[in-house]
């Protein structure tokens, strides 16, 4: 047997693999991690020869096809500690899987050990203290469902299937960012299993440097087994999409930018180029048309909603306007079915300080989508996200007004090349008008160390120092990596 567990392929000869007729195959890491680990691990271990292997190694993005040596579905913190410790002792590459939604597939790896948190989905709301304790493998939907029952919400992203783990550690932006800040601005504490196997709690007073680093620094510093968030009284909202014909895109974008600039923080609306989904509630004559639009979310006093939306419903006028009162989780789940797991997915993102007329012209030139599920979103991130200084958390974007992301999406793997080409050429055209760097949560796995460095701007060196302190051997390197 050749075993190179530091991230290289592990190969068994046929004679050594009992019952196997294959000459070589990706070996199960169980043999390397040893019985000390496998016997005490309480969750499930799945290796390449197990029936569940293909289902468990699959991640959200169908473009990603990695073959881990072992998937350790942890049941509790003790399992996470055991897995990290075994990986450390045997020098095995580790990937941490939260919701498995990362576009670049950074919740998995080839050959190494996947510490899979997807069974750790406990949520405990403290309605009196307005906090919520969330286990590391939760999706946004798990938390929304629990908090909504108490009329509370944590500001997360726009789709319920995304993992809290990756989204939070990279920053977290969505419908409530203008009013309540990034997700990390509402993070009060984290429980972390560090690379040396220690379990620590980090908050403003304990391990403050670690607490600073995890608020934007991704999974670089350890496995976060639970998050403690501040929750806010947000229950029902007024929201939904407004769509205009594509030939009015420049005009709509300029109007929307001006509107957001002066809008109360309770109103958010992200601009989008979309292919109209071929089904209700969209009228048949619009199905599969490429259009421009805004998806709104208003969390202010309901009696003021009519006044807020009157000029919006009149601008243009729109081809479609479906804004109404609904529970926040209804908006958060509205797009889930349109982009189920397993689609081809390729995206690139930038933060934007100002939306100039030239930038708008470049956007409009690239708005012809390669497939109807492909899209460009521009999320407002002013308001409360600007209340903190750029060095208050590892995520430095506290002056940018938008985060823009262009995404090529389709079920057909044969279209992958076209999706990548469209995304790259669109991004190249608008990147010169951006704030530089990227949003680490909306990057692919291959954008390179320079782009990671640029994304952290003036906070990068401090992150390197934190990495040297908490993970000097770079055990956690399957991420947008901060090299120690
Ligand atoms: C359909 C879709 C919609 C999205 N919408 C939004 C949005 O509205 N707003 C937004 O901000 N982002 C959004 N994202 C981006 C999302 O934040 C990132 O893809 C994020 O990485 C997903 O986290 P995850 O836990 O699901 O991913 P995973 O693939 O499981 O993990 C991603 C990264 O985070 C690390 N990680 C995950 N959990 C932990 C943990 N508990 N401890 C330590 N490290 C961990 C992993 O190691 C990996 O490096 C969206 C993504 C998709 C695919």
XYZ file of C-alpha atoms and ligand atoms in Angstrom:
537
model
C 0.000 0.000 0.000
C 1.177 3.525 -0.701
C -0.218 5.909 1.842
C 0.548 9.604 1.589
C -2.063 11.080 3.814
C -0.791 14.662 3.684
C -3.269 15.368 0.903
C -1.906 13.086 -1.840
C -3.673 10.099 -3.321
C -3.785 6.981 -1.216
C -3.671 3.808 -3.311
C -4.130 0.193 -2.255
C -2.890 -2.696 -4.350
C -5.542 -5.272 -5.254
C -4.038 -7.919 -3.035
C -4.301 -5.709 0.031
C -7.901 -4.703 -0.540
C -9.876 -7.622 0.709
C -12.662 -8.622 -1.650
C -11.672 -6.052 -4.245
C -11.128 -7.035 -7.845
C -9.888 -3.566 -8.790
C -6.202 -2.996 -9.275
C -6.240 0.365 -7.516
C -8.886 2.535 -5.915
C -9.143 5.493 -3.604
C -8.481 3.911 -0.236
C -10.543 4.342 2.845
C -8.661 6.499 5.339
C -9.982 4.368 8.230
C -6.902 2.188 8.037
C -4.629 5.192 8.408
C -6.548 7.026 11.111
C -6.602 3.848 13.150
C -8.929 2.088 15.530
C -8.358 4.633 18.280
C -10.361 7.009 16.153
C -12.854 4.730 14.378
C -13.906 2.856 17.497
C -14.669 5.965 19.518
C -16.284 8.041 16.765
C -20.027 8.197 17.456
C -21.250 9.531 14.104
C -20.991 7.778 10.753
C -17.830 7.157 8.751
C -18.205 6.755 4.990
C -15.371 5.687 2.718
C -15.009 5.083 -1.034
C -16.306 1.512 -0.914
C -19.411 2.297 1.151
C -22.827 2.432 -0.526
C -23.560 5.952 0.679
C -20.227 7.338 -0.552
C -21.414 9.043 -3.750
C -24.436 10.622 -2.073
C -22.371 11.880 0.853
C -19.452 13.248 -1.115
C -21.723 15.271 -3.437
C -21.792 19.006 -2.772
C -24.168 21.712 -3.965
C -22.183 22.648 -7.081
C -22.454 19.886 -9.700
C -19.148 21.043 -11.240
C -17.299 19.823 -8.172
C -16.406 16.127 -8.135
C -14.079 15.355 -5.240
C -13.290 11.950 -3.745
C -12.413 12.221 -0.067
C -10.595 9.374 1.675
C -13.191 9.415 4.461
C -16.272 11.416 5.355
C -16.735 11.751 9.104
C -20.325 12.786 9.838
C -19.911 14.113 13.326
C -22.669 13.719 15.872
C -21.314 16.114 18.460
C -18.363 18.228 19.565
C -16.523 15.159 20.884
C -16.618 13.671 17.385
C -15.219 16.880 15.900
C -12.408 16.894 18.468
C -11.636 13.241 17.746
C -11.559 13.857 13.984
C -9.302 16.908 14.230
C -7.013 15.083 16.621
C -6.761 11.987 14.378
C -6.036 14.161 11.339
C -3.335 15.974 13.296
C -1.685 12.788 14.569
C -1.620 11.181 11.134
C -1.030 14.376 9.157
C -4.131 14.008 7.026
C -5.606 16.783 4.899
C -8.865 18.094 6.380
C -11.899 19.746 4.789
C -14.753 21.109 6.906
C -18.254 20.758 5.528
C -21.001 23.002 6.870
C -23.877 23.373 4.413
C -21.830 22.136 1.418
C -22.923 25.189 -0.611
C -19.550 26.688 -1.380
C -19.299 27.480 -5.094
C -15.678 26.359 -5.197
C -16.491 23.148 -3.333
C -14.366 24.107 -0.326
C -16.423 21.918 1.996
C -14.759 18.827 0.543
C -11.433 17.611 -0.842
C -9.738 14.790 -2.692
C -8.233 12.001 -0.564
C -8.398 13.725 2.811
C -10.794 13.649 5.748
C -14.065 15.573 5.439
C -15.279 16.717 8.837
C -18.964 16.805 7.935
C -21.135 18.815 10.325
C -24.409 18.238 8.484
C -25.860 16.166 11.327
C -25.095 18.900 13.854
C -28.146 21.066 13.275
C -29.402 21.934 16.728
C -30.845 25.445 17.222
C -31.822 26.912 20.581
C -33.574 30.257 20.726
C -33.522 32.365 23.871
C -36.552 34.584 23.236
C -36.085 36.669 26.382
C -32.408 37.387 25.752
C -32.975 37.567 21.966
C -30.101 35.276 21.156
C -29.885 32.024 19.253
C -27.359 29.207 19.618
C -26.755 27.445 16.305
C -24.770 24.256 15.703
C -22.069 24.370 13.014
C -23.887 22.292 10.362
C -27.172 24.245 10.269
C -28.630 25.710 7.118
C -30.109 29.199 7.134
C -33.543 27.560 6.899
C -32.960 25.575 10.102
C -32.364 28.814 11.989
C -35.081 30.887 10.281
C -37.649 28.250 11.134
C -36.649 28.219 14.792
C -36.385 31.981 15.289
C -39.525 32.853 13.293
C -41.674 31.044 15.838
C -40.563 33.711 18.336
C -40.902 36.619 15.890
C -37.128 36.908 15.639
C -34.560 36.719 12.835
C -30.807 36.735 12.295
C -29.602 38.588 9.170
C -28.429 35.854 6.788
C -28.320 35.319 2.995
C -31.157 35.060 0.502
C -31.593 31.276 0.205
C -32.541 28.908 2.990
C -30.425 25.987 1.770
C -27.085 27.769 2.341
C -24.975 26.717 5.334
C -24.718 29.032 8.330
C -21.096 27.906 8.819
C -19.512 29.065 5.585
C -21.831 32.041 5.140
C -21.139 33.442 8.586
C -17.393 32.848 8.617
C -17.067 34.668 5.281
C -19.233 37.632 6.365
C -22.844 36.959 5.386
C -24.998 39.401 3.432
C -28.640 39.407 2.441
C -32.006 41.155 2.694
C -31.408 42.443 6.232
C -27.832 43.730 5.806
C -28.835 47.376 5.308
C -30.845 47.332 8.496
C -28.860 44.972 10.738
C -25.388 44.654 9.210
C -23.494 41.621 7.982
C -24.217 38.292 9.675
C -20.896 38.622 11.535
C -22.036 41.937 13.006
C -24.635 39.898 14.889
C -22.271 37.163 16.013
C -21.694 37.151 19.780
C -19.527 34.063 20.267
C -18.233 30.904 18.625
C -17.170 27.509 19.971
C -14.141 26.330 18.019
C -12.070 23.160 17.820
C -8.575 24.393 17.008
C -5.930 22.651 14.880
C -4.172 21.365 18.001
C -7.405 19.706 19.140
C -8.228 22.250 21.867
C -11.804 23.432 22.304
C -12.193 27.155 22.973
C -14.965 29.694 23.129
C -14.148 32.995 21.454
C -16.049 36.223 22.021
C -15.239 39.868 22.648
C -13.532 39.010 25.957
C -12.174 35.495 25.492
C -9.724 34.809 22.673
C -10.635 38.202 21.158
C -8.120 37.843 18.312
C -9.691 34.555 17.258
C -13.131 36.160 17.498
C -11.916 38.997 15.268
C -10.407 36.564 12.738
C -13.424 34.266 12.354
C -15.633 37.241 11.476
C -14.702 37.143 7.799
C -11.607 34.912 7.823
C -13.541 31.783 6.774
C -12.739 28.291 8.011
C -9.035 29.116 8.383
C -8.904 28.995 12.170
C -10.692 25.838 13.215
C -13.972 23.966 13.177
C -16.767 26.125 14.556
C -19.077 23.738 16.359
C -21.560 26.408 17.387
C -22.394 30.060 16.804
C -24.183 32.398 19.196
C -26.109 35.129 17.354
C -28.052 38.193 18.388
C -31.579 37.867 16.964
C -33.869 40.776 16.108
C -37.608 41.286 16.128
C -38.316 40.754 12.411
C -41.243 38.488 11.584
C -43.310 39.542 8.588
C -41.982 41.637 5.733
C -43.269 43.261 2.578
C -41.300 42.014 -0.400
C -41.043 40.251 -3.721
C -39.812 40.997 -7.243
C -40.406 43.861 -9.684
C -39.304 43.229 -13.283
C -38.683 45.504 -16.263
C -37.755 44.721 -19.878
C -34.050 44.337 -20.473
C -33.892 47.307 -22.846
C -34.620 49.568 -19.874
C -31.811 48.098 -17.773
C -29.519 51.159 -17.749
C -32.348 53.439 -16.689
C -33.575 51.007 -14.004
C -30.092 50.492 -12.576
C -29.476 54.241 -12.273
C -32.911 54.799 -10.664
C -32.419 51.876 -8.269
C -28.959 53.133 -7.241
C -30.390 56.584 -6.473
C -33.313 55.066 -4.591
C -31.154 52.835 -2.373
C -28.850 55.758 -1.635
C -31.671 57.642 0.128
C -33.918 54.741 1.206
C -34.534 54.033 4.900
C -32.489 51.114 6.226
C -35.680 49.086 6.544
C -35.890 48.895 2.740
C -33.525 46.646 0.857
C -33.736 45.493 -2.724
C -31.102 43.717 -4.755
C -30.829 44.438 -8.471
C -30.732 41.424 -10.791
C -30.582 40.286 -14.369
C -32.735 37.170 -14.464
C -34.282 34.684 -16.824
C -37.954 34.612 -15.866
C -38.747 31.171 -14.404
C -41.187 29.182 -16.575
C -43.994 28.865 -14.044
C -46.281 30.719 -11.644
C -46.485 33.393 -10.382
C -44.848 34.746 -13.560
C -47.184 35.391 -16.531
C -46.655 33.003 -19.424
C -45.709 35.725 -21.891
C -42.646 36.525 -19.757
C -41.458 32.940 -19.252
C -37.744 32.509 -20.045
C -37.389 36.197 -21.059
C -34.199 37.813 -19.809
C -35.264 40.813 -17.750
C -33.879 43.192 -15.180
C -35.451 43.520 -11.789
C -35.204 44.169 -8.084
C -36.135 41.746 -5.299
C -37.393 43.852 -2.400
C -37.554 43.289 1.322
C -39.100 45.942 3.567
C -39.030 45.389 7.329
C -40.324 48.776 8.505
C -43.769 49.618 9.906
C -46.350 47.800 7.703
C -48.593 50.889 7.599
C -45.804 52.754 5.762
C -45.231 50.051 3.135
C -47.789 51.437 0.695
C -46.079 54.822 0.628
C -42.644 53.182 0.248
C -43.704 50.981 -2.681
C -45.967 53.438 -4.551
C -43.126 55.065 -6.546
C -41.532 51.638 -7.121
C -44.721 50.163 -8.595
C -45.053 53.230 -10.817
C -41.496 53.488 -12.158
C -41.348 52.487 -15.763
C -44.007 51.088 -15.297
C -42.775 47.547 -14.599
C -43.717 44.499 -16.624
C -44.307 42.535 -13.426
C -44.692 43.651 -9.805
C -45.454 41.014 -7.172
C -44.714 42.708 -3.885
C -46.766 41.759 -0.863
C -46.770 40.980 2.845
C -45.320 37.618 3.816
C -43.414 35.915 6.635
C -39.649 36.480 6.279
C -39.006 32.713 5.794
C -41.338 32.795 2.759
C -39.010 35.248 1.024
C -35.953 33.325 2.254
C -37.211 30.100 0.667
C -38.750 31.633 -2.484
C -35.790 30.802 -4.741
C -34.731 27.450 -3.256
C -36.582 25.289 -5.780
C -35.242 27.235 -8.772
C -31.659 26.289 -8.015
C -31.652 22.839 -6.403
C -28.383 21.078 -5.518
C -26.408 19.463 -8.326
C -26.549 22.227 -10.949
C -23.411 23.443 -12.709
C -22.423 26.651 -10.922
C -19.662 29.136 -11.669
C -19.467 32.608 -10.162
C -17.260 35.609 -9.566
C -17.930 38.576 -7.316
C -16.703 42.042 -6.414
C -17.524 44.760 -3.951
C -18.446 48.103 -5.493
C -17.982 51.526 -3.898
C -19.895 53.563 -6.485
C -21.986 52.534 -9.467
C -20.825 54.790 -12.296
C -22.577 55.283 -15.644
C -19.654 53.511 -17.353
C -20.031 50.525 -15.055
C -23.766 50.407 -15.787
C -22.995 50.429 -19.521
C -20.641 47.436 -19.112
C -23.290 45.559 -17.097
C -25.925 46.129 -19.746
C -23.560 44.893 -22.483
C -23.138 41.558 -20.649
C -26.697 41.045 -19.465
C -27.568 38.452 -22.136
C -27.619 35.387 -19.926
C -26.210 32.083 -21.280
C -29.041 30.074 -19.618
C -32.221 31.191 -17.860
C -30.941 30.200 -14.405
C -27.790 32.291 -14.869
C -27.949 35.652 -13.185
C -26.229 38.767 -11.933
C -27.149 40.042 -8.478
C -26.093 43.325 -6.938
C -26.740 43.398 -3.190
C -26.892 46.675 -1.241
C -24.527 46.551 1.725
C -24.620 50.133 2.968
C -26.612 51.150 6.024
C -25.773 49.172 9.167
C -22.809 47.396 7.532
C -21.152 50.837 7.412
C -21.591 51.453 11.129
C -18.389 49.543 11.893
C -14.830 50.443 10.920
C -13.047 48.373 8.221
C -10.712 46.875 10.836
C -13.461 46.010 13.347
C -13.770 42.516 11.834
C -11.625 40.533 9.394
C -14.075 41.377 6.574
C -12.909 44.856 5.591
C -15.693 46.036 3.251
C -17.385 48.713 5.348
C -17.505 51.486 2.761
C -18.605 49.574 -0.336
C -22.218 50.150 -1.360
C -22.791 46.907 -3.252
C -21.599 43.352 -3.690
C -22.095 42.164 -7.277
C -21.926 38.544 -8.364
C -22.381 37.052 -11.808
C -23.298 33.369 -11.828
C -23.498 30.905 -14.702
C -25.967 28.114 -13.802
C -27.466 25.161 -15.658
C -28.270 21.465 -15.094
C -26.375 20.416 -18.234
C -22.695 19.626 -17.629
C -22.060 20.074 -21.372
C -22.769 23.785 -20.880
C -20.072 24.186 -18.199
C -17.596 25.760 -20.582
C -20.118 28.342 -21.793
C -21.118 29.239 -18.207
C -17.500 29.774 -17.212
C -16.720 31.825 -20.323
C -19.745 34.132 -19.863
C -19.050 34.645 -16.146
C -15.389 35.453 -16.726
C -15.950 37.837 -19.589
C -18.720 39.680 -17.693
C -16.529 39.884 -14.585
C -13.523 41.123 -16.551
C -15.634 43.915 -18.045
C -16.940 45.245 -14.702
C -14.067 44.415 -12.355
C -12.152 47.620 -13.233
C -15.043 49.627 -11.699
C -15.021 47.599 -8.451
C -13.435 48.180 -5.053
C -10.849 45.432 -5.808
C -10.579 42.139 -3.972
C -13.601 39.874 -3.708
C -16.233 38.494 -1.382
C -14.590 35.253 -0.227
C -17.964 33.500 -0.019
C -18.600 34.073 -3.702
C -15.256 32.971 -5.100
C -14.321 29.756 -6.846
C -11.509 27.549 -5.520
C -8.994 28.618 -8.147
C -8.861 32.409 -7.933
C -5.388 32.396 -6.409
C -3.647 33.691 -3.276
C -3.328 37.245 -4.621
C -7.073 37.603 -4.850
C -7.498 36.270 -1.305
C -4.916 38.771 -0.092
C -6.637 41.598 -1.993
C -9.992 40.592 -0.517
C -8.764 41.216 3.016
C -7.025 44.493 2.137
C -5.488 46.150 5.191
C -6.630 43.296 7.452
C -4.571 40.622 5.709
C -1.400 40.858 7.808
C -3.386 40.688 11.037
C -5.128 37.564 9.706
C -1.748 36.002 8.914
C -0.652 36.686 12.496
C -3.840 35.051 13.816
C -3.306 32.080 11.508
C 0.261 31.670 12.825
C -1.112 31.646 16.330
C -4.091 29.307 15.856
C -3.132 27.102 12.885
C 0.609 27.448 12.236
C 0.765 24.151 10.305
C -2.128 25.208 8.024
C -4.173 22.106 8.889
C -7.258 24.048 7.747
C -6.273 24.963 4.218
C -9.243 23.815 2.171
C -10.702 27.335 2.101
C -9.786 30.778 0.743
C -6.499 30.186 2.426
C -4.586 32.584 4.619
C -1.099 31.117 4.562
C 0.567 31.226 7.976
C -27.436 29.181 -3.917
C -26.503 29.999 -3.063
C -26.945 31.164 -2.491
C -26.093 31.937 -1.698
N -26.546 33.107 -1.159
C -25.738 33.838 -0.371
C -26.209 35.034 0.240
O -27.345 35.452 0.052
N -25.367 35.725 1.035
C -24.095 35.309 1.267
O -23.398 35.984 2.013
N -23.617 34.188 0.696
C -24.409 33.452 -0.114
N -23.932 32.314 -0.700
C -22.515 31.997 -0.556
C -22.274 31.206 0.687
O -22.140 32.097 1.769
C -20.972 30.414 0.522
O -21.107 29.549 -0.576
C -20.622 29.650 1.775
O -19.312 29.147 1.627
C -21.575 28.504 2.035
O -21.337 27.952 3.287
P -21.625 26.399 3.549
O -21.394 26.133 4.988
O -22.923 26.031 2.951
O -20.511 25.751 2.611
P -19.433 24.595 2.759
O -19.133 24.220 1.352
O -19.859 23.539 3.685
O -18.220 25.376 3.411
C -17.697 26.535 2.852
C -16.403 26.951 3.540
O -16.668 27.297 4.891
C -15.992 26.429 5.790
N -16.923 26.066 6.865
C -18.239 25.775 6.752
N -18.764 25.534 7.952
C -17.754 25.650 8.847
C -17.666 25.514 10.257
N -18.730 25.212 10.991
N -16.457 25.720 10.840
C -15.379 26.054 10.111
N -15.400 26.195 8.771
C -16.581 25.994 8.156
C -15.594 25.242 4.934
O -14.454 24.622 5.372
C -15.362 25.853 3.579
O -14.076 26.404 3.473
C -24.772 31.507 -1.469
C -24.334 30.315 -2.040
C -25.166 29.585 -2.846
C -24.647 28.339 -3.510
